[in-house]
Coordinates of C-alpha atoms in Angstrom, one line a residue:
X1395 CA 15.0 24.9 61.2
X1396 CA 13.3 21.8 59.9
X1397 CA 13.0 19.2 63.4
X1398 CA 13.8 15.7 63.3
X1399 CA 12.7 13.0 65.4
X1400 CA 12.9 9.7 65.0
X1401 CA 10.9 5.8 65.1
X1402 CA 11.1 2.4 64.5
X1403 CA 8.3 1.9 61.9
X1404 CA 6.8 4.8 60.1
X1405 CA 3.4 4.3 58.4
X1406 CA 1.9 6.2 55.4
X1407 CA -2.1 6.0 55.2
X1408 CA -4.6 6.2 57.7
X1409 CA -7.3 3.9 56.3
X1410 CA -8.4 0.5 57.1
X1411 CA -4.8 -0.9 56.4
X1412 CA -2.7 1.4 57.6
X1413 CA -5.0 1.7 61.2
X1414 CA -4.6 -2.3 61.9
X1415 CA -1.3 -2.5 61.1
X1416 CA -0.5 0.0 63.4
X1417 CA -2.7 -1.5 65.8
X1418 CA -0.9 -4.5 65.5
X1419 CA 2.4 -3.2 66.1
X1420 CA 0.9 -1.6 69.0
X1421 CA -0.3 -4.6 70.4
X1422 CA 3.6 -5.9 69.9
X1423 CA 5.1 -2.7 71.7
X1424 CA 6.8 -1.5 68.4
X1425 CA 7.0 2.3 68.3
X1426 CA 5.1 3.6 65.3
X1427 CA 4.2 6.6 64.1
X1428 CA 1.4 7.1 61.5
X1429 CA 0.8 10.5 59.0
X1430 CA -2.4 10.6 57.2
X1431 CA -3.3 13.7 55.2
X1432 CA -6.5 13.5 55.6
X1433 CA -7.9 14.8 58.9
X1434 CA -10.6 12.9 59.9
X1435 CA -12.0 8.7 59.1
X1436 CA -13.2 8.4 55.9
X1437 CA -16.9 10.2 55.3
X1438 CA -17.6 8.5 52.3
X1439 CA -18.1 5.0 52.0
X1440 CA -16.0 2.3 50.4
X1441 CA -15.3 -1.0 52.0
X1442 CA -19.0 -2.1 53.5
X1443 CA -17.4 -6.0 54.4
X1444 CA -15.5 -7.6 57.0
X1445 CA -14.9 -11.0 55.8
X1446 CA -14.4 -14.1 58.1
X1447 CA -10.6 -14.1 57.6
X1448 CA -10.4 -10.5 58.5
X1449 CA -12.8 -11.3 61.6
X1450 CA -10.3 -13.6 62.7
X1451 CA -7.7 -10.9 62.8
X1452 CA -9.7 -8.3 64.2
X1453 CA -10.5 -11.0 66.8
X1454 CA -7.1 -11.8 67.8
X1455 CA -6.5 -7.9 68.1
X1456 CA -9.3 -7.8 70.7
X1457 CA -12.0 -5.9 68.4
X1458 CA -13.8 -8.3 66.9
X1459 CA -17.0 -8.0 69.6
X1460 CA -17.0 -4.3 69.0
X1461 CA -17.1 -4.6 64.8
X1462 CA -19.7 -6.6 65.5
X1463 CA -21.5 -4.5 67.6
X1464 CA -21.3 -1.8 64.7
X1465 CA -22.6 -1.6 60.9
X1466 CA -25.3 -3.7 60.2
X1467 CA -27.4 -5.3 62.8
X1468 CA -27.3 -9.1 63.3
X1469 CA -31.0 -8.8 63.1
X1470 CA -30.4 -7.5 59.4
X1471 CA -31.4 -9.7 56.6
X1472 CA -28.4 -10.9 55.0
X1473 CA -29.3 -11.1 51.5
X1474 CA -28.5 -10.0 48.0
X1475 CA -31.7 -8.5 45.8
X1476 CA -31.8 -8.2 42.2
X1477 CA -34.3 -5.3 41.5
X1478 CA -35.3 -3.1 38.1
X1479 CA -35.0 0.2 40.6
X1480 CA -35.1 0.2 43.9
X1481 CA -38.8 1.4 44.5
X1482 CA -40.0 -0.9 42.4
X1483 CA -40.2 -4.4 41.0
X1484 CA -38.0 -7.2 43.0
X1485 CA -36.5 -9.6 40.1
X1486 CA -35.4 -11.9 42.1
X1487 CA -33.3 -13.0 45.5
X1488 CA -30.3 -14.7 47.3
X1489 CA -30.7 -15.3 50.7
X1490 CA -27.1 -15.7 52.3
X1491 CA -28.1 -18.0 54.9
X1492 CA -26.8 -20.4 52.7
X1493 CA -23.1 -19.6 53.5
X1494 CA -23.6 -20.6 57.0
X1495 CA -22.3 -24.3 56.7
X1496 CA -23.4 -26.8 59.3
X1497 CA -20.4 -26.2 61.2
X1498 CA -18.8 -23.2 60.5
X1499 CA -14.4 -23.4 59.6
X1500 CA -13.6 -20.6 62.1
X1501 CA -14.3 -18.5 65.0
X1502 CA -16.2 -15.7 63.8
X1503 CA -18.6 -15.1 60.9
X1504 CA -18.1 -12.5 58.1
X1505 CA -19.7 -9.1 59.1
X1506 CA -21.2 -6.2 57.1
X1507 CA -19.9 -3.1 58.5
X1508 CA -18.9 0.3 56.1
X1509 CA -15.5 2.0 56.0
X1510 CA -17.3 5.1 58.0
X1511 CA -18.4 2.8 61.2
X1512 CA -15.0 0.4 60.9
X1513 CA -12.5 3.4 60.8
X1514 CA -12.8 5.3 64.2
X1515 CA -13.1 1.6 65.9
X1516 CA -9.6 0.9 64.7
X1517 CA -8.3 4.6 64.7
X1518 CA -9.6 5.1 68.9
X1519 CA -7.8 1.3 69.6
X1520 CA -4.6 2.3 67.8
X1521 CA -4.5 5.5 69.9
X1522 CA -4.7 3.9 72.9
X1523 CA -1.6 1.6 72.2
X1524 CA 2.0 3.1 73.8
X1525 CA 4.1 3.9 71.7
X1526 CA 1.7 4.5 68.6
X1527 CA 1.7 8.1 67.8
X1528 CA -1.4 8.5 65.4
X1529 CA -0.9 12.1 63.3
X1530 CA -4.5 12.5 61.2
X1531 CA -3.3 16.0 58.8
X1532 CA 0.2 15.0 58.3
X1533 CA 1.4 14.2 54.8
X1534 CA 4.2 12.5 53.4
X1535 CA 5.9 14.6 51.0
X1536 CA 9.3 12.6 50.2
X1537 CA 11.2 10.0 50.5
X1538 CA 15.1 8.8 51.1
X1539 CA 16.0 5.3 51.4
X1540 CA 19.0 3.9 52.1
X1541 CA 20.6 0.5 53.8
X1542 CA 19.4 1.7 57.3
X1543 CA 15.8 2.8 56.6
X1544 CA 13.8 5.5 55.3
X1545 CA 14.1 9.9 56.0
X1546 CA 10.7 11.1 55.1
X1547 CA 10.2 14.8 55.0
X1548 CA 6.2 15.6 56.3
X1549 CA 4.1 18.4 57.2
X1550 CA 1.6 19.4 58.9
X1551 CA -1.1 20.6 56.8
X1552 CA -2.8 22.9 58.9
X1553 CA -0.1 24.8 60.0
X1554 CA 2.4 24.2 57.4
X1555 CA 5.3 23.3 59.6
X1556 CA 7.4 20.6 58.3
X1557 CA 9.9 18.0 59.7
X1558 CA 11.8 15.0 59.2
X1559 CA 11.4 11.4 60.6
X1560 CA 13.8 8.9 60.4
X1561 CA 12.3 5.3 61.0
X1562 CA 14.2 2.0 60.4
X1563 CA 11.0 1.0 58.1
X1564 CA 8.1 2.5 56.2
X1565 CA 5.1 1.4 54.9
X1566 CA 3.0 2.6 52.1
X1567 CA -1.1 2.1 53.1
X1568 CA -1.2 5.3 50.8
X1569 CA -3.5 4.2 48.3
X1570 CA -3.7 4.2 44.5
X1571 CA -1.3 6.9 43.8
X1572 CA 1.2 5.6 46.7
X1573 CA 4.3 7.6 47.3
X1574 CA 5.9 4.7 48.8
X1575 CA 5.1 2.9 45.1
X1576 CA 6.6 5.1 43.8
X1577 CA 10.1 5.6 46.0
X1578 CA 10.5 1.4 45.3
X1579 CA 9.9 1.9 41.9
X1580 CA 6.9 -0.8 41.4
X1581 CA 4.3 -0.4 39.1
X1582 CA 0.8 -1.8 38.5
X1583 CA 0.5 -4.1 36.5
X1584 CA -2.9 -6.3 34.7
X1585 CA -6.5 -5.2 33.7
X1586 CA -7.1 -1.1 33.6
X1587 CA -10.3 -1.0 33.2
X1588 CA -10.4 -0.3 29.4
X1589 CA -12.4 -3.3 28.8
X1590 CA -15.7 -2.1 28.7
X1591 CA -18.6 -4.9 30.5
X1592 CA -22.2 -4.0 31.4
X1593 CA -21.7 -4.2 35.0
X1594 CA -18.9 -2.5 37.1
X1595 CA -16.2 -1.3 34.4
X1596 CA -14.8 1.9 33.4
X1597 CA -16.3 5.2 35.4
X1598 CA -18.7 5.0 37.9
X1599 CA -20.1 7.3 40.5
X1600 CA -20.6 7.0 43.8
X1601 CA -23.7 8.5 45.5
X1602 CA -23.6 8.9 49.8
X1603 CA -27.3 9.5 50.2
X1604 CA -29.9 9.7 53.0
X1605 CA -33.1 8.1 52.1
X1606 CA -35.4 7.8 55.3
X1607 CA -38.3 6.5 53.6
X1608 CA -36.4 4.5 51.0
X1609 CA -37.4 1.2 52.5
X1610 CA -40.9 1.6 53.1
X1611 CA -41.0 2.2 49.1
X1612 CA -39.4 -0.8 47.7
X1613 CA -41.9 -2.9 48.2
X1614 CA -39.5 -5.9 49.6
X1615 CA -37.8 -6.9 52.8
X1616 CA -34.4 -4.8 52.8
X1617 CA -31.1 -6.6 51.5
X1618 CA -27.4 -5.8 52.3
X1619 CA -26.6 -5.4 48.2
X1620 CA -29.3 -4.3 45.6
X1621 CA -28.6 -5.1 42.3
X1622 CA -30.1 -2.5 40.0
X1623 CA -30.7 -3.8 36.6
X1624 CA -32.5 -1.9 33.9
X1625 CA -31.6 -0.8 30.9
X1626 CA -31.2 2.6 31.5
X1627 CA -29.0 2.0 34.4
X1628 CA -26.5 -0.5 35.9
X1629 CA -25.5 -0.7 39.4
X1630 CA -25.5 -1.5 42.9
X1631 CA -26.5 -0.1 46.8
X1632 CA -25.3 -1.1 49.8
X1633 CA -26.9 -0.3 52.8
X1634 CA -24.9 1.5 55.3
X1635 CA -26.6 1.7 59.1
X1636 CA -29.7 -0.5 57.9
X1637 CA -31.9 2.7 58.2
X1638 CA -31.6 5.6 56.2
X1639 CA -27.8 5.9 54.6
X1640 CA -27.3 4.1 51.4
X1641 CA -24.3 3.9 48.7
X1642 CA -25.6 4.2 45.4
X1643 CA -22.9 3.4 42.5
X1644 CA -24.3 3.8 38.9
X1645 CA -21.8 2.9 36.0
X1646 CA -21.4 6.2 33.6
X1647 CA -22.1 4.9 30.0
X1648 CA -19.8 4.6 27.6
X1649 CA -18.7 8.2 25.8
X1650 CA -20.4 10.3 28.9
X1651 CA -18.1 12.5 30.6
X1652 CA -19.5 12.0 35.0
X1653 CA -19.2 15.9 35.5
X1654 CA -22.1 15.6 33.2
X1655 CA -24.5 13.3 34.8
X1656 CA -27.6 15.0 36.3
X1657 CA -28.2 13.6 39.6
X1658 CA -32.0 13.9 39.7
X1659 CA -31.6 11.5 36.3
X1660 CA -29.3 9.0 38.5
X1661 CA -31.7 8.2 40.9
X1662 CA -34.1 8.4 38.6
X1663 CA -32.8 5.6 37.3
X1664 CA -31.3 3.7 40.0
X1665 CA -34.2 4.4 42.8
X1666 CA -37.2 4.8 40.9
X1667 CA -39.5 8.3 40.1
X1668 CA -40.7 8.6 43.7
X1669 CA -37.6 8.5 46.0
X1670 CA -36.7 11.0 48.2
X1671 CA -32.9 11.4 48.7
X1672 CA -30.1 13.7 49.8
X1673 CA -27.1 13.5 48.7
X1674 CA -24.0 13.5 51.3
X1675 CA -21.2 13.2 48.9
X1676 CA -20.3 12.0 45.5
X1677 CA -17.6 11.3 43.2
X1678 CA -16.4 8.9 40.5
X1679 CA -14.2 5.7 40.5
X1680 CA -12.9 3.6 38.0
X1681 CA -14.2 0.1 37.6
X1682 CA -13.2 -3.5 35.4
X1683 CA -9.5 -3.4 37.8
X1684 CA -7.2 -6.0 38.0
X1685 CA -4.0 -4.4 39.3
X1686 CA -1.3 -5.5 41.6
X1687 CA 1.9 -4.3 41.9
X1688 CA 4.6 -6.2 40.4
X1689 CA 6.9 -5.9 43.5
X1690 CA 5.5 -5.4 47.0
X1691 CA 8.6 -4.8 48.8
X1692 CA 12.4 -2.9 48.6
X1693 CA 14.9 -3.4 51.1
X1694 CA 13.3 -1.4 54.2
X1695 CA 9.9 -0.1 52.7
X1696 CA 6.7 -2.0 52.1
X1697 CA 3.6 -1.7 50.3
X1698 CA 0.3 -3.2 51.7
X1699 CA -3.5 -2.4 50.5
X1700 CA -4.8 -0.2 47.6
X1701 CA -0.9 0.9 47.0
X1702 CA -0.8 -2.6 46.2
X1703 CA -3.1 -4.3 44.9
X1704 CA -6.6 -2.4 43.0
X1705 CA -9.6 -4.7 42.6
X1706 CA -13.0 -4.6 41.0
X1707 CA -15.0 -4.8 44.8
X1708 CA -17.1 -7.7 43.2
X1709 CA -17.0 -10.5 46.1
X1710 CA -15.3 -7.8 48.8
X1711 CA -11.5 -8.4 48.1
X1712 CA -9.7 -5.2 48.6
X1713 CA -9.9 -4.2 52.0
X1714 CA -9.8 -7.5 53.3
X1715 CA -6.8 -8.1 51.4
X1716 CA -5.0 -5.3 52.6
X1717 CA -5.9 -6.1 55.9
X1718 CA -3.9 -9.4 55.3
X1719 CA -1.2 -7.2 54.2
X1720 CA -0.8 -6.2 57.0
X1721 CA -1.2 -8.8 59.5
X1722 CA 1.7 -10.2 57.4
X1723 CA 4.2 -8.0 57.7
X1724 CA 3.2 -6.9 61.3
X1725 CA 4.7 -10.0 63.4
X1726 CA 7.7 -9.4 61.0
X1727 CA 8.3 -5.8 61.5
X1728 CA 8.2 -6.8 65.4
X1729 CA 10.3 -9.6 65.1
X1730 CA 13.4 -7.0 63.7
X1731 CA 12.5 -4.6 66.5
X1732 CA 12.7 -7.6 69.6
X1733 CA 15.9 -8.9 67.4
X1734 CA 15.0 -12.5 67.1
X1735 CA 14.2 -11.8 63.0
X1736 CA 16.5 -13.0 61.1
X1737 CA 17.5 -11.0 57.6
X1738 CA 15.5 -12.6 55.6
X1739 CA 12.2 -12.3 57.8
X1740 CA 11.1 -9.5 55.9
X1741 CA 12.3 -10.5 52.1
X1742 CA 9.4 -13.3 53.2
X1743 CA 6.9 -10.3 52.5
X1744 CA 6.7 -9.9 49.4
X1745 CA 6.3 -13.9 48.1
X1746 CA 3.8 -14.0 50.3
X1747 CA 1.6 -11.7 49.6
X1748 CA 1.8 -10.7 46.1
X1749 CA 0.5 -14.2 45.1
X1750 CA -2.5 -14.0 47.6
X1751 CA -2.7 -10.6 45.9
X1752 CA -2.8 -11.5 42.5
X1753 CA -5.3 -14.7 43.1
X1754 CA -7.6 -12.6 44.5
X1755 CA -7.8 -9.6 41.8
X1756 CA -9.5 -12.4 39.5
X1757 CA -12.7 -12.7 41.5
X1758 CA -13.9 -9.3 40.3
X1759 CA -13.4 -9.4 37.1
X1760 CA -14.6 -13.2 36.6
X1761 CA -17.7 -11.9 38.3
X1762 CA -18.1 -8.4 36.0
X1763 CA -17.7 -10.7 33.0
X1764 CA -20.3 -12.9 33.7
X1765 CA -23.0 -10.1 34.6
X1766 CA -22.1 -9.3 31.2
X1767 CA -23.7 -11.7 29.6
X1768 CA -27.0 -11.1 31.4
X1769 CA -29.4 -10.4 28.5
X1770 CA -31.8 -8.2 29.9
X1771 CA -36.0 -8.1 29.2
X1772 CA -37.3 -5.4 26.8
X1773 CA -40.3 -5.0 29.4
X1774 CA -38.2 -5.1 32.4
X1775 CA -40.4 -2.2 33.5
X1776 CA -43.4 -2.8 32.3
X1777 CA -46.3 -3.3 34.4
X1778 CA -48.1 -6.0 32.4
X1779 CA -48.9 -9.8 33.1
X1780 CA -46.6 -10.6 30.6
X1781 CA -43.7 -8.4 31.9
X1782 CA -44.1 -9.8 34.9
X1783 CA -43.4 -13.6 33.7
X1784 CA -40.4 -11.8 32.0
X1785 CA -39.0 -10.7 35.3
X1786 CA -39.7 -13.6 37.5
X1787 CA -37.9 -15.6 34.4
X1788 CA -34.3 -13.3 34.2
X1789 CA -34.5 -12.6 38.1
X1790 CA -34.4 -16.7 38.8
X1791 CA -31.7 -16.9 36.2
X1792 CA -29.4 -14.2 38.1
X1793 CA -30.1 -15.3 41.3
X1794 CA -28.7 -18.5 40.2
X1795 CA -26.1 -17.5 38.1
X1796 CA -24.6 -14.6 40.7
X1797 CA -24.7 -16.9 43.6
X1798 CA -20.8 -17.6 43.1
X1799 CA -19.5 -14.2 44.2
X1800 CA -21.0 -14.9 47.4
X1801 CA -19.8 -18.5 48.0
X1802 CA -15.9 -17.3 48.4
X1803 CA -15.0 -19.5 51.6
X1804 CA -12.8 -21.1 49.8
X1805 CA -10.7 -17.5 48.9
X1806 CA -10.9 -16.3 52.1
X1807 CA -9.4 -19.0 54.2
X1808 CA -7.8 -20.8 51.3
X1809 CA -4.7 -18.7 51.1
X1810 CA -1.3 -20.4 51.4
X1811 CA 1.8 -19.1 51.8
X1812 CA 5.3 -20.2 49.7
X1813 CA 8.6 -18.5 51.1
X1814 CA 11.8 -19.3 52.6
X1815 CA 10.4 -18.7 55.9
X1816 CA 7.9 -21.9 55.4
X1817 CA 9.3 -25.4 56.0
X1818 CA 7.9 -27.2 52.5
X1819 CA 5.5 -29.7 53.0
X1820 CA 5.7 -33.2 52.2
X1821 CA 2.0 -33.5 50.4
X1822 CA 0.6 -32.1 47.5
X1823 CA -1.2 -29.2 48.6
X1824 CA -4.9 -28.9 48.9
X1825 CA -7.2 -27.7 45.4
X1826 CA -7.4 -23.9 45.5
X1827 CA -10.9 -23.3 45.0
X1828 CA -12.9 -20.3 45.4
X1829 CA -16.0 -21.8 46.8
X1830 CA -14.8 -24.6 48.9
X1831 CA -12.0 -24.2 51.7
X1832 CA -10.1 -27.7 52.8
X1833 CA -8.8 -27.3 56.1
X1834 CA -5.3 -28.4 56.1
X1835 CA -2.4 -28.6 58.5
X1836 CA 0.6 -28.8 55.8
X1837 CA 2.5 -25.9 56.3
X1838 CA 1.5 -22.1 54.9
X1839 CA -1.9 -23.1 55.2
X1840 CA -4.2 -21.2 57.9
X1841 CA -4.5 -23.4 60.9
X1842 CA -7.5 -25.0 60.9
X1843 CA -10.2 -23.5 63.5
X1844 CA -11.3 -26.2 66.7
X1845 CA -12.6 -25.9 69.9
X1846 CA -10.5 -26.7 72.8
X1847 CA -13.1 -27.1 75.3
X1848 CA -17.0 -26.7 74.9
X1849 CA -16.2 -22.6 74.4
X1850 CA -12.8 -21.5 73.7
X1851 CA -11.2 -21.6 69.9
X1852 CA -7.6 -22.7 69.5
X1853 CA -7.4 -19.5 67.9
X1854 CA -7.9 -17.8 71.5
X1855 CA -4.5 -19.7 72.8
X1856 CA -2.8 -18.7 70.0
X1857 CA -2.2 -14.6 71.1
X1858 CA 0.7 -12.6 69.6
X1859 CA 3.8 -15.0 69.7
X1860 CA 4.3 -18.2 68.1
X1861 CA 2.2 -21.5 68.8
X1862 CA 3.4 -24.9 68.9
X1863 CA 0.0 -27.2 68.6
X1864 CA 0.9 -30.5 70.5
X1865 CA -1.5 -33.0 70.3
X1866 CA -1.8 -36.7 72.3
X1867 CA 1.5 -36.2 73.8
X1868 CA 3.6 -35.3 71.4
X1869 CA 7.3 -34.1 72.2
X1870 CA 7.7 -30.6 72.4
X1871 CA 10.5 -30.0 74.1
X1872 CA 13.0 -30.0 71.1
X1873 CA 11.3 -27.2 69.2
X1874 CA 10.7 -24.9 72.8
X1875 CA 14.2 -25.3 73.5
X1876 CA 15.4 -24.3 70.1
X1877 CA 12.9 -21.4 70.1
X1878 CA 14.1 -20.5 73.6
X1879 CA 17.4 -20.0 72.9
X1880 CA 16.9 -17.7 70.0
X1881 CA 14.5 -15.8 71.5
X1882 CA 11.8 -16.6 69.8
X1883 CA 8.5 -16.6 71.7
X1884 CA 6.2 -19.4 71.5
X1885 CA 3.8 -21.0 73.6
X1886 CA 2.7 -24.6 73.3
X1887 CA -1.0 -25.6 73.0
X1888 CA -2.0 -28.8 74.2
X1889 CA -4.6 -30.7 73.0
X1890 CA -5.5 -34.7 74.4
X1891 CA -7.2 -35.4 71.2
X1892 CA -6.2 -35.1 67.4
X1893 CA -8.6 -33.0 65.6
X1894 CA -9.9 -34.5 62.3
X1895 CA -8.8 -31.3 60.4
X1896 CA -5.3 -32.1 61.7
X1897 CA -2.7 -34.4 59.8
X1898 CA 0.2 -34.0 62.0
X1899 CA 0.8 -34.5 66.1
X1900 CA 2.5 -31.3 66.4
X1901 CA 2.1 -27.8 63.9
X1902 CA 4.1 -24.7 64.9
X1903 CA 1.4 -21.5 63.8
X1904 CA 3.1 -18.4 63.2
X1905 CA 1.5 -14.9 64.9
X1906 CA -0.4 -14.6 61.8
X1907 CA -2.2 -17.8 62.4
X1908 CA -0.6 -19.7 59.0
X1909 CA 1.0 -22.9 59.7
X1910 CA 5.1 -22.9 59.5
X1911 CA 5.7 -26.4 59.8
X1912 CA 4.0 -29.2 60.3
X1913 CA 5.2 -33.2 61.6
X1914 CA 4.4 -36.0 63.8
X1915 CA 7.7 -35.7 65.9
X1916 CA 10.6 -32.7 65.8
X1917 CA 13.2 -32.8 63.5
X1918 CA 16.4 -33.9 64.0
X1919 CA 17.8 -30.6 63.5
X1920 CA 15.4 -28.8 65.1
X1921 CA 17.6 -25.2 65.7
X1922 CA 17.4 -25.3 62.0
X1923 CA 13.6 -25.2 61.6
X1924 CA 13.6 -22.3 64.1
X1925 CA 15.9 -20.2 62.3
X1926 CA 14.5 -21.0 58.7
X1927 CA 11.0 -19.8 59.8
X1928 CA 12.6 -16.9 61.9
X1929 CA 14.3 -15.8 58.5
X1930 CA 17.8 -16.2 59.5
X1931 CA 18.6 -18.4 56.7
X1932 CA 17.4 -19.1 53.4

């Protein structure tokens, strides 16, 4: 007989997205329950960034010390190098010092940190939460969805042994070929990769490799990102414990089939004659994508991360989106399970986030198309006087022209929100650029980051619940009255000064830190803002 057991929220995929959002609903005492097939954190490397929007998030769910304590050393240079193979000639060099504005918009800075060091951080907090039951070599085999929630059949892969859980709401963090996709019906939808560029499009491999003496032989101080540019091979490395590991992704020309490839040619190629390498693990990928889904979101199941959205990793998009995914819908979920949500709390999901998802598959490809047009020296690896004018020429010009998929401030704490649950603003909105980021306090915006006292961010006062930001006396008592009597946690911040970034006396911050409303006194209605951004009307 087939058991059954049952939970509120039921998670599909144990990766980076799937592990905060369970987190999260940890953190909010929602019971969860999360199947993974796989049975242990990823041992091959994907994501190697932490951006400074999903800092912030990791911050707020009391890990952000730890992630920083992991991956790459802050002693680590943090630069980008452009080199003809990795042993040998440096082309040229960004140094991404340069990122590091006078004063910086937030509370924490980006951080470089691999899929393999960032998993078992989030995986050993979400264990430890009550009512999160994390099952690592469980998989999700189908699917029923009805008005009430979602029966998933699952088993247990190493015994075989199946059984049923019912949950009142499931998530797909299953990847490219999600199930949950699938059960809603949504497809991907945009670029394919079938465009083929000369940098990051159609198949590439992926190369986990230990190289102890990899450094001393490159003949330049180390870099996060290597470049490889030759014209027997395009690519890129990432460094993955600052040491020895390395990811080496070389892009299969056009007409070869990757089960051909010889890997002694590959790092050939990509690391020069003389490395020394082992290879950990390998496998191919598809690159040039552009894919999101076309709907995020049925009734009671979701889909956050790879199931929806697929990038070209140019400028460090998908995880870091995913992991907005899912700080989205968290507070949401939690809201339904305390009962203060209002219906349409969770139809807010899918406005939300496909747009952010959308805007950011563009980066990738914007950055893959302009590599393309790098016209690369005949002597590139020549070792000549005039070779080396040729290099030092092409490796300024790269330098230069790549420096925008680095400068992405604007991307990652530019998103704004548009949904029923967001009280329209009364000014134009703020320039979406991808370089710049204009703090703003009109509503859907992310609050803008200040310091309270000498030490303490505003987005330290913010915790789990919603905020009401009063500054220089403002009124507050209308909206925590209205909020009180729906049940509807808030906490006011109080601040004796206005903060230039700030328009408005008083801003009510939602728990995923984006503004919900914005004005310099409560409205006269104020039981109707609380139950428009609740989601209890439309």
């Amino acid at each position: 007989m087939i058991s059954r057991e049952e939970t509120f929220a039921l998670i599909i995929g144990g990766g980076p997205v799937g592990l905060s959002l369970a987190l999260d609903l940890g953190r909010r005492n929602v019971p969860t329950i999360l199947v993974n097939q796989g049975t242990v954190t990823a041992q091959h490397p994907k994501c190697n960034y932490s951006n400074t929007r999903t800092m912030e998030h990791f911050r707020r769910l009391g890990i952000a010390s730890e992630v920083r304590r992991s991956g790459l050393g802050a002693d680590f240079p943090r630069a980008v190098s452009f080199r003809n193979r990795f042993t040998e000639y440096e082309l040229g060099r960004i140094e991404l010092t340069f990122l590091k504005e006078s004063v910086w918009p937030g509370p924490e800075y980006p951080h470089n940190i691999s899929q393999l060091f960032l998993e078992p951080i989030l995986k050993a907090h979400a264990e430890t939460q009550d009512g999160i039951d994390i099952r690592f070599g469980h998989k999700a085999l189908e699917i029923t969805m009805d008005e009430d929630g979602a029966t998933v059949l699952v088993e247990e892969l190493k015994s075989g042994a199946r059984y049923v859980v019912r949950a009142a709401y499931v998530i797909g963090c299953d990847g490219a070929s999600s199930l949950v996709r699938q059960t809603i019906g949504s497809k991907l939808v945009g670029e394919n990769g079938s465009i083929v560029r000369n940098f990051v499009s159609g198949t590439m491999m992926a190369y986990f490799i230990r190289s102890p003496t990899l450094y001393g032989k490159s003949r330049a101080t180390p870099a996060v990102l290597t470049w490889i540019v030759n014209h027997d091979a395009r690519g890129f490395i990432m460094s993955q414990d600052g040491r020895e590991k390395f990811i080496v992704h070389y892009q299969v020309p056009p007409g070869v089939d990757w089960q051909n490839l010889k890997t002694e040619d590959v790092m050939a190629r990509m690391l020069g004659p003389t490395a020394d390498y082992e290879v950990l693990s390998s496998g191919p990928w598809r690159g040039g994508l552009a894919l999101v889904a076309d709907k995020y979101s049925d009734g009671r199941a979701f889909i956050a991360g790879d199931a929806a959205h697929l990038y070209t990793p140019l400028g460090g998009f998908g995880m870091n989106t995913g992991i907005g995914d899912a700080i989205n819908l968290g507070w949401k979920l939690a809201a339904m399970h305390q009962g203060w949500g209002g219906r349409h709390l969770t139809e807010s999901y899918d406005p939300e986030r496909r747009p952010i998802g959308t805007r950011n598959s563009q980066i990738g490809i914007h950055c893959a198309a302009r590599k393309d047009k790098w016209h690369i020296p005949a002597d590139i690896n020549e070792d000549s006087p005039t070779a080396e004018k040729s290099r030092a020429s092409f490796g300024a010009f790269i330098a230069e022209d790549d420096r925008d998929e680095y400068a992405t401030l604007g991307i990652q704490l530019g998103e704004r929100y548009f949904s029923p649950v967001v009280v329209p603003p009364t000014e134009s909105p703020a320039v979406d650029s991808w370089d710049r980021y204009t703090p703003s306090d009109a509503a859907g915006a992310r609050a803008p980051h200040f310091l309270l006292d000498e030490q303490t961010s505003v987005y330290d006062a913010f915790g789990f619940d919603f905020a009401l930001i009063a500054f220089a006396g403002a009124d507050s008592e209308p909206i925590e009255r209205e909020a009180a009597s729906c049940k509807l946690p808030i906490r006011t911040v109080r601040s004796a000064k206005l903060d230039p970034q700030y328009k408005h006396l008083l801003v009510l911050v939602r728990p995923d830190g984006h503004v919900a409303w914005s004005g310099d006194r409560a409205p006269a209605d104020a039981r109707a803002l609380i139950d428009r951004i609740r989601g209890a009307i439309s």
